[in-house]
CSV table of C-alpha atoms in Angstrom, one decimal:
chain,number,residue,atom,x,y,z
A,207,UNK,CA,-140.7,25.0,26.9
A,208,UNK,CA,-139.7,25.6,23.3
A,209,UNK,CA,-138.0,22.3,22.8
A,210,UNK,CA,-139.5,18.8,22.9
A,211,UNK,CA,-136.2,17.2,23.3
A,212,UNK,CA,-135.0,19.1,26.3
A,213,UNK,CA,-138.1,18.6,28.4
A,214,UNK,CA,-137.5,15.1,29.7
A,215,UNK,CA,-136.5,15.4,33.3
A,216,UNK,CA,-136.4,13.0,36.2
A,217,UNK,CA,-136.9,13.4,39.9
A,218,UNK,CA,-133.4,12.6,41.3
A,219,UNK,CA,-134.8,11.8,44.7
A,220,UNK,CA,-137.5,9.4,43.4
A,221,UNK,CA,-135.0,7.8,41.0
A,222,UNK,CA,-132.5,7.3,43.8
A,223,UNK,CA,-135.2,5.7,46.1
A,224,UNK,CA,-136.2,3.3,43.3
A,225,UNK,CA,-132.7,2.2,42.5
A,226,UNK,CA,-131.9,1.7,46.2
A,227,UNK,CA,-135.0,-0.4,46.7
A,228,UNK,CA,-134.0,-2.6,43.8
A,229,UNK,CA,-130.4,-2.9,45.1
A,230,UNK,CA,-131.7,-3.9,48.6
A,231,UNK,CA,-134.0,-6.5,47.1
A,232,UNK,CA,-131.3,-7.9,44.8
A,233,UNK,CA,-128.9,-8.2,47.7
A,234,UNK,CA,-131.6,-10.2,49.6
A,235,UNK,CA,-132.2,-12.4,46.6
A,236,UNK,CA,-128.5,-13.1,46.3
A,237,UNK,CA,-128.3,-13.9,50.0
A,238,UNK,CA,-131.2,-16.4,49.7
A,239,UNK,CA,-129.6,-18.0,46.6
A,240,UNK,CA,-126.4,-18.4,48.6
A,241,UNK,CA,-128.3,-20.1,51.4
A,242,UNK,CA,-129.9,-22.5,49.0
A,243,UNK,CA,-126.4,-23.4,47.7
A,244,UNK,CA,-125.3,-23.9,51.2
A,245,UNK,CA,-128.1,-26.3,52.0
A,246,UNK,CA,-127.3,-28.4,48.9
A,247,UNK,CA,-123.6,-28.3,49.8
A,248,UNK,CA,-124.3,-29.4,53.4
A,249,UNK,CA,-126.7,-32.2,52.1
A,250,UNK,CA,-123.9,-33.4,49.8
A,251,UNK,CA,-121.5,-33.4,52.7
A,252,UNK,CA,-124.0,-35.7,54.5
A,253,UNK,CA,-124.1,-38.1,51.6
A,254,UNK,CA,-127.2,-36.9,49.8
A,255,UNK,CA,-127.2,-36.5,46.0
A,256,UNK,CA,-127.8,-32.9,44.9
A,257,UNK,CA,-129.2,-33.8,41.4
A,258,UNK,CA,-131.8,-36.2,43.0
A,259,UNK,CA,-132.7,-33.6,45.6
A,260,UNK,CA,-133.4,-31.1,42.8
A,261,UNK,CA,-135.7,-33.6,41.1
A,262,UNK,CA,-137.5,-34.2,44.3
A,263,UNK,CA,-138.1,-30.5,44.9
A,264,UNK,CA,-139.4,-30.2,41.3
A,265,UNK,CA,-141.7,-33.3,41.7
A,266,UNK,CA,-143.2,-32.1,44.9
A,267,UNK,CA,-144.6,-29.0,43.2
A,268,UNK,CA,-146.8,-31.4,41.1
A,269,UNK,CA,-149.9,-33.2,42.2
A,270,UNK,CA,-149.6,-37.0,42.5
A,271,UNK,CA,-151.8,-37.7,39.5
A,272,UNK,CA,-149.8,-35.2,37.4
A,273,UNK,CA,-146.7,-37.1,38.4
A,274,UNK,CA,-148.1,-40.5,37.5
A,275,UNK,CA,-149.4,-39.3,34.1
A,276,UNK,CA,-146.0,-37.8,33.2
A,277,UNK,CA,-144.2,-41.0,34.4
A,278,UNK,CA,-146.6,-43.2,32.3
A,279,UNK,CA,-146.1,-41.0,29.2
A,280,UNK,CA,-142.3,-41.2,29.7
A,281,UNK,CA,-142.4,-45.0,30.0
A,282,UNK,CA,-144.6,-45.2,26.9
A,283,UNK,CA,-142.1,-43.3,24.9
A,284,UNK,CA,-139.1,-45.1,26.3
A,285,UNK,CA,-140.7,-48.4,25.6
A,286,UNK,CA,-141.4,-47.4,22.0
A,287,UNK,CA,-137.7,-46.4,21.6
A,288,UNK,CA,-136.4,-49.6,23.2
A,289,UNK,CA,-134.9,-47.7,26.1
A,290,UNK,CA,-136.4,-50.0,28.8
A,291,UNK,CA,-135.0,-53.5,29.0
B,533,UNK,CA,-125.3,-57.2,54.2
B,534,UNK,CA,-125.4,-59.7,51.4
B,535,UNK,CA,-126.2,-57.4,48.6
B,536,UNK,CA,-124.4,-54.4,47.3
B,537,UNK,CA,-127.4,-53.0,45.5
B,538,UNK,CA,-129.8,-53.1,48.5
B,539,UNK,CA,-127.6,-51.3,51.0
B,540,UNK,CA,-128.1,-47.7,49.9
B,541,UNK,CA,-130.5,-46.2,52.5
B,542,UNK,CA,-131.4,-42.7,53.4
B,543,UNK,CA,-132.6,-41.1,56.6
B,544,UNK,CA,-136.1,-40.1,55.9
B,545,UNK,CA,-136.2,-37.5,58.6
B,546,UNK,CA,-132.9,-35.9,57.5
B,547,UNK,CA,-134.1,-36.0,53.9
B,548,UNK,CA,-137.4,-34.4,54.7
B,549,UNK,CA,-135.7,-31.6,56.7
B,550,UNK,CA,-133.3,-30.8,53.8
B,551,UNK,CA,-136.1,-30.8,51.2
B,552,UNK,CA,-138.3,-28.6,53.4
B,553,UNK,CA,-135.4,-26.1,54.0
B,554,UNK,CA,-134.9,-25.8,50.3
B,555,UNK,CA,-138.6,-25.3,49.7
B,556,UNK,CA,-138.8,-22.6,52.3
B,557,UNK,CA,-135.8,-20.8,50.8
B,558,UNK,CA,-137.1,-21.1,47.3
B,559,UNK,CA,-140.4,-19.6,48.4
B,560,UNK,CA,-138.5,-16.7,49.9
B,561,UNK,CA,-136.5,-16.2,46.7
B,562,UNK,CA,-139.7,-16.3,44.6
B,563,UNK,CA,-141.2,-13.7,47.0
B,564,UNK,CA,-138.2,-11.4,46.6
B,565,UNK,CA,-138.2,-11.8,42.8
B,566,UNK,CA,-141.9,-10.8,42.8
B,567,UNK,CA,-141.1,-7.7,44.9
B,568,UNK,CA,-138.4,-6.7,42.5
B,569,UNK,CA,-140.9,-7.0,39.6
B,570,UNK,CA,-143.3,-4.9,41.6
B,571,UNK,CA,-140.7,-2.1,42.1
B,572,UNK,CA,-140.0,-2.0,38.4
B,573,UNK,CA,-143.8,-2.0,37.6
B,574,UNK,CA,-144.4,0.8,40.0
B,575,UNK,CA,-141.5,2.8,38.6
B,576,UNK,CA,-142.8,2.3,35.1
B,577,UNK,CA,-146.2,3.6,36.4
B,578,UNK,CA,-144.4,6.7,37.6
B,579,UNK,CA,-142.9,7.3,34.2
B,580,UNK,CA,-139.5,5.7,34.7
B,581,UNK,CA,-138.0,3.5,32.0
B,582,UNK,CA,-137.4,-0.1,33.2
B,583,UNK,CA,-134.6,-0.9,30.7
B,584,UNK,CA,-132.6,2.2,31.7
B,585,UNK,CA,-133.1,1.4,35.4
B,586,UNK,CA,-131.7,-2.1,34.8
B,587,UNK,CA,-128.6,-0.5,33.2
B,588,UNK,CA,-128.2,1.9,36.1
B,589,UNK,CA,-128.4,-1.0,38.6
B,590,UNK,CA,-125.7,-2.9,36.6
B,591,UNK,CA,-123.5,0.2,36.2
B,592,UNK,CA,-123.6,1.0,39.9
B,593,UNK,CA,-122.0,-2.4,40.7
B,594,UNK,CA,-118.8,-1.1,38.9
B,595,UNK,CA,-116.2,1.3,40.0
B,596,UNK,CA,-116.2,4.7,38.2
B,597,UNK,CA,-112.8,4.0,36.5
B,598,UNK,CA,-114.1,0.6,35.3
B,599,UNK,CA,-117.2,2.3,33.8
B,600,UNK,CA,-115.1,5.0,32.0
B,601,UNK,CA,-112.7,2.4,30.6
B,602,UNK,CA,-115.6,0.3,29.3
B,603,UNK,CA,-117.3,3.4,27.9
B,604,UNK,CA,-114.0,4.5,26.2
B,605,UNK,CA,-113.5,1.0,24.7
B,606,UNK,CA,-117.1,1.0,23.4
B,607,UNK,CA,-116.7,4.4,21.8
B,608,UNK,CA,-113.4,3.3,20.2
B,609,UNK,CA,-115.1,0.3,18.6
B,610,UNK,CA,-118.2,2.2,17.6
B,611,UNK,CA,-116.1,4.9,15.9
B,612,UNK,CA,-114.1,2.3,14.1
B,613,UNK,CA,-117.3,0.9,12.7
B,614,UNK,CA,-118.8,4.2,11.8
B,615,UNK,CA,-121.6,3.8,14.4
B,616,UNK,CA,-121.1,7.3,15.8
B,617,UNK,CA,-122.1,10.3,13.7
C,1033,UNK,CA,-97.4,9.2,21.3
C,1034,UNK,CA,-96.8,11.0,24.6
C,1035,UNK,CA,-100.0,9.8,26.2
C,1036,UNK,CA,-100.8,6.3,27.4
C,1037,UNK,CA,-104.6,7.0,27.2
C,1038,UNK,CA,-104.7,7.9,23.6
C,1039,UNK,CA,-102.7,5.0,22.2
C,1040,UNK,CA,-105.3,2.3,22.1
C,1041,UNK,CA,-106.3,1.9,18.5
C,1042,UNK,CA,-108.2,-0.8,16.7
C,1043,UNK,CA,-108.1,-2.1,13.1
C,1044,UNK,CA,-111.4,-1.1,11.7
C,1045,UNK,CA,-111.2,-3.8,9.0
C,1046,UNK,CA,-110.3,-6.6,11.4
C,1047,UNK,CA,-113.0,-5.5,13.9
C,1048,UNK,CA,-115.7,-5.4,11.2
C,1049,UNK,CA,-114.7,-8.9,10.0
C,1050,UNK,CA,-115.0,-10.3,13.5
C,1051,UNK,CA,-118.3,-8.6,14.2
C,1052,UNK,CA,-119.8,-9.8,10.9
C,1053,UNK,CA,-118.6,-13.4,11.5
C,1054,UNK,CA,-120.3,-13.3,14.9
C,1055,UNK,CA,-123.5,-11.9,13.4
C,1056,UNK,CA,-123.5,-14.5,10.6
C,1057,UNK,CA,-123.1,-17.3,13.2
C,1058,UNK,CA,-125.7,-15.9,15.5
C,1059,UNK,CA,-128.2,-15.7,12.6
C,1060,UNK,CA,-127.4,-19.4,11.9
C,1061,UNK,CA,-128.0,-20.3,15.6
C,1062,UNK,CA,-131.3,-18.4,15.6
C,1063,UNK,CA,-132.3,-20.3,12.5
C,1064,UNK,CA,-131.5,-23.7,14.0
C,1065,UNK,CA,-133.3,-22.8,17.3
C,1066,UNK,CA,-136.4,-21.9,15.2
C,1067,UNK,CA,-136.2,-25.2,13.4
C,1068,UNK,CA,-136.1,-27.1,16.7
C,1069,UNK,CA,-139.2,-25.2,17.8
C,1070,UNK,CA,-140.9,-26.1,14.6
C,1071,UNK,CA,-140.1,-29.8,15.1
C,1072,UNK,CA,-141.7,-29.7,18.6
C,1073,UNK,CA,-144.7,-27.8,17.2
C,1074,UNK,CA,-145.2,-30.3,14.4
C,1075,UNK,CA,-144.8,-33.2,16.8
C,1076,UNK,CA,-147.4,-31.6,19.1
C,1077,UNK,CA,-149.7,-31.3,16.1
C,1078,UNK,CA,-149.3,-35.0,15.6
C,1079,UNK,CA,-150.3,-35.8,19.1
C,1080,UNK,CA,-146.9,-36.1,20.8
C,1081,UNK,CA,-146.2,-34.5,24.1
C,1082,UNK,CA,-143.4,-31.9,24.0
C,1083,UNK,CA,-142.4,-32.1,27.6
C,1084,UNK,CA,-142.0,-35.9,27.4
C,1085,UNK,CA,-140.0,-35.5,24.1
C,1086,UNK,CA,-137.6,-33.1,25.9
C,1087,UNK,CA,-137.1,-35.7,28.7
C,1088,UNK,CA,-136.4,-38.4,26.1
C,1089,UNK,CA,-133.8,-36.3,24.4
C,1090,UNK,CA,-132.1,-35.5,27.7
C,1091,UNK,CA,-132.2,-39.2,28.8
C,1092,UNK,CA,-130.7,-40.4,25.5
C,1093,UNK,CA,-127.6,-38.4,26.2
C,1094,UNK,CA,-126.9,-40.7,29.2
C,1095,UNK,CA,-125.7,-44.3,29.3
C,1096,UNK,CA,-128.3,-46.9,30.3
C,1097,UNK,CA,-126.5,-47.7,33.6
C,1098,UNK,CA,-126.4,-43.9,34.4
C,1099,UNK,CA,-130.1,-43.7,33.8
C,1100,UNK,CA,-130.9,-46.7,36.0
C,1101,UNK,CA,-128.7,-45.4,38.8
C,1102,UNK,CA,-130.4,-42.1,38.7
C,1103,UNK,CA,-133.9,-43.7,38.6
C,1104,UNK,CA,-133.0,-45.9,41.6
C,1105,UNK,CA,-131.8,-43.0,43.6
C,1106,UNK,CA,-134.9,-41.0,42.8
C,1107,UNK,CA,-137.2,-43.9,43.8
C,1108,UNK,CA,-135.2,-44.3,47.1
C,1109,UNK,CA,-135.8,-40.7,47.9
C,1110,UNK,CA,-139.4,-40.7,46.8
C,1111,UNK,CA,-140.1,-43.8,49.0
C,1112,UNK,CA,-138.4,-42.2,52.0
C,1113,UNK,CA,-140.7,-39.2,51.6
C,1114,UNK,CA,-143.8,-41.3,51.0
C,1115,UNK,CA,-144.2,-40.0,47.5
C,1116,UNK,CA,-144.8,-43.5,46.0
C,1117,UNK,CA,-148.0,-45.3,46.9
D,226,UNK,CA,-160.3,-51.7,23.8
D,227,UNK,CA,-162.6,-51.5,26.8
D,228,UNK,CA,-160.3,-49.3,28.8
D,229,UNK,CA,-159.6,-45.6,28.3
D,230,UNK,CA,-156.3,-45.8,30.2
D,231,UNK,CA,-154.7,-48.5,28.1
D,232,UNK,CA,-155.4,-47.0,24.7
D,233,UNK,CA,-152.6,-44.4,24.5
D,234,UNK,CA,-150.2,-45.7,22.0
D,235,UNK,CA,-147.5,-44.1,20.0
D,236,UNK,CA,-146.0,-44.8,16.6
D,237,UNK,CA,-142.4,-45.9,17.4
D,238,UNK,CA,-141.2,-45.0,13.9
D,239,UNK,CA,-142.7,-41.6,14.0
D,240,UNK,CA,-141.4,-41.0,17.5
D,241,UNK,CA,-137.9,-42.1,16.6
D,242,UNK,CA,-137.9,-39.8,13.5
D,243,UNK,CA,-138.9,-36.8,15.6
D,244,UNK,CA,-136.3,-37.5,18.3
D,245,UNK,CA,-133.6,-38.0,15.8
D,246,UNK,CA,-134.5,-34.7,14.0
D,247,UNK,CA,-134.3,-32.9,17.3
D,248,UNK,CA,-130.9,-34.5,18.1
D,249,UNK,CA,-129.5,-33.6,14.8
D,250,UNK,CA,-130.6,-30.0,15.1
D,251,UNK,CA,-129.3,-29.7,18.7
D,252,UNK,CA,-126.0,-31.0,17.5
D,253,UNK,CA,-125.9,-28.3,14.8
D,254,UNK,CA,-126.8,-25.7,17.4
D,255,UNK,CA,-124.1,-26.8,19.7
D,256,UNK,CA,-121.6,-26.7,16.8
D,257,UNK,CA,-122.6,-23.1,15.9
D,258,UNK,CA,-122.4,-22.1,19.6
D,259,UNK,CA,-118.9,-23.6,19.7
D,260,UNK,CA,-117.9,-21.6,16.5
D,261,UNK,CA,-119.1,-18.4,18.1
D,262,UNK,CA,-117.0,-19.1,21.2
D,263,UNK,CA,-114.0,-19.7,18.9
D,264,UNK,CA,-114.5,-16.4,17.1
D,265,UNK,CA,-114.5,-14.6,20.5
D,266,UNK,CA,-111.5,-16.5,21.6
D,267,UNK,CA,-109.6,-15.7,18.4
D,268,UNK,CA,-110.6,-12.1,18.7
D,269,UNK,CA,-109.3,-12.0,22.2
D,270,UNK,CA,-106.1,-13.5,21.0
D,271,UNK,CA,-105.8,-10.6,18.6
D,272,UNK,CA,-106.2,-8.0,21.3
D,273,UNK,CA,-109.9,-7.4,21.1
D,274,UNK,CA,-112.1,-7.1,24.2
D,275,UNK,CA,-114.9,-9.8,24.2
D,276,UNK,CA,-117.3,-7.8,26.5
D,277,UNK,CA,-117.1,-4.8,24.2
D,278,UNK,CA,-117.6,-7.0,21.1
D,279,UNK,CA,-120.8,-8.4,22.7
D,280,UNK,CA,-122.1,-4.9,23.3
D,281,UNK,CA,-121.3,-3.9,19.7
D,282,UNK,CA,-123.2,-6.9,18.4
D,283,UNK,CA,-126.2,-6.0,20.6
D,284,UNK,CA,-126.1,-2.4,19.6
D,285,UNK,CA,-126.0,-3.1,15.9
D,286,UNK,CA,-129.3,-4.9,16.2
D,287,UNK,CA,-130.9,-1.5,17.0
D,288,UNK,CA,-131.7,1.5,14.8
D,289,UNK,CA,-129.4,4.5,15.3
D,290,UNK,CA,-132.3,6.6,16.7
D,291,UNK,CA,-133.2,3.9,19.1
D,292,UNK,CA,-129.5,3.8,20.3
D,293,UNK,CA,-129.4,7.6,20.8
D,294,UNK,CA,-132.6,7.6,22.7
D,295,UNK,CA,-131.4,4.9,25.0
D,296,UNK,CA,-128.1,6.6,25.5
D,297,UNK,CA,-129.8,10.0,26.2
D,298,UNK,CA,-132.1,8.3,28.8
D,299,UNK,CA,-129.1,6.6,30.4
D,300,UNK,CA,-127.2,9.9,30.7
D,301,UNK,CA,-130.2,11.6,32.1
D,302,UNK,CA,-130.5,9.0,34.9
D,303,UNK,CA,-126.7,8.9,35.5
D,304,UNK,CA,-126.6,12.7,35.8
D,305,UNK,CA,-129.6,12.7,38.2
D,306,UNK,CA,-127.7,10.2,40.4
D,307,UNK,CA,-124.4,12.1,40.2
D,308,UNK,CA,-122.7,9.2,38.3
D,309,UNK,CA,-121.3,11.5,35.6
D,310,UNK,CA,-118.5,13.8,36.7
């Protein structure tokens, strides 16, 4: 090859395979996201509060001690700012 | 019931079922996200450019005419701003 | 002009003015974001906890009754799930 | 103090000053974000395309050579996938 700039090539077959795998996985991800939205919508329809459910899901990822420490710190700051009656 | 404030209750079983369904779906979503990252990493390892792959995936979601219109508009603006030699 | 496709034009001066206004505003926004990060970093250096500060800032945007209602709902759900000792 | 757990305190004055600085900066940031939206809205009102403007603003952050390299790579991939007529 005489020319640096013309030598970049790409395997069409390999490229197509990669792009199609990404598209398949992204479609699966969109499908799961949709299912999560449906669970929240159904829960709301049954009288549950979506925002509280989201907090619960986030809190359950933490250890109980981690949760109590964070809660204690928040109360300390809220007290200092007069946010707790 | 004598007290408005004490009457909100929640079915523990129903709540637990909802939260567990959300957690299962979120775990699936995280797993798929991880697989997408792995495809990009593997593609990079094979010499493909991740940023360009992302653009390709985005462009393939559009119709060809949509793509040409957007490209023409972009060139019009770039020309007006002297961004094209 | 005989041709629909060739008639789209754009005022270069007007376009440049718009783009420059956006760039100026985006630079200001980036500057303010940087200052916010610096306040958190300085607070951390003085022993404050950044995550708790973020919660405080979010909570202060809500009315006290809104906060107590949300807190009560969260405790109700946590109790139902056995998350509170 | 005999007790490790009771000794965490916080300077209310210092905490309040930090929180208020963050709130002031966040208000400024929201104001600038609003102004950016207004520039786009006004541009749209004058016949400009917001999506293309966003691309222009992003492209102007890059050096011309960087832009041409990215464009060449994108064309290479699009050609390999038969996306260019």
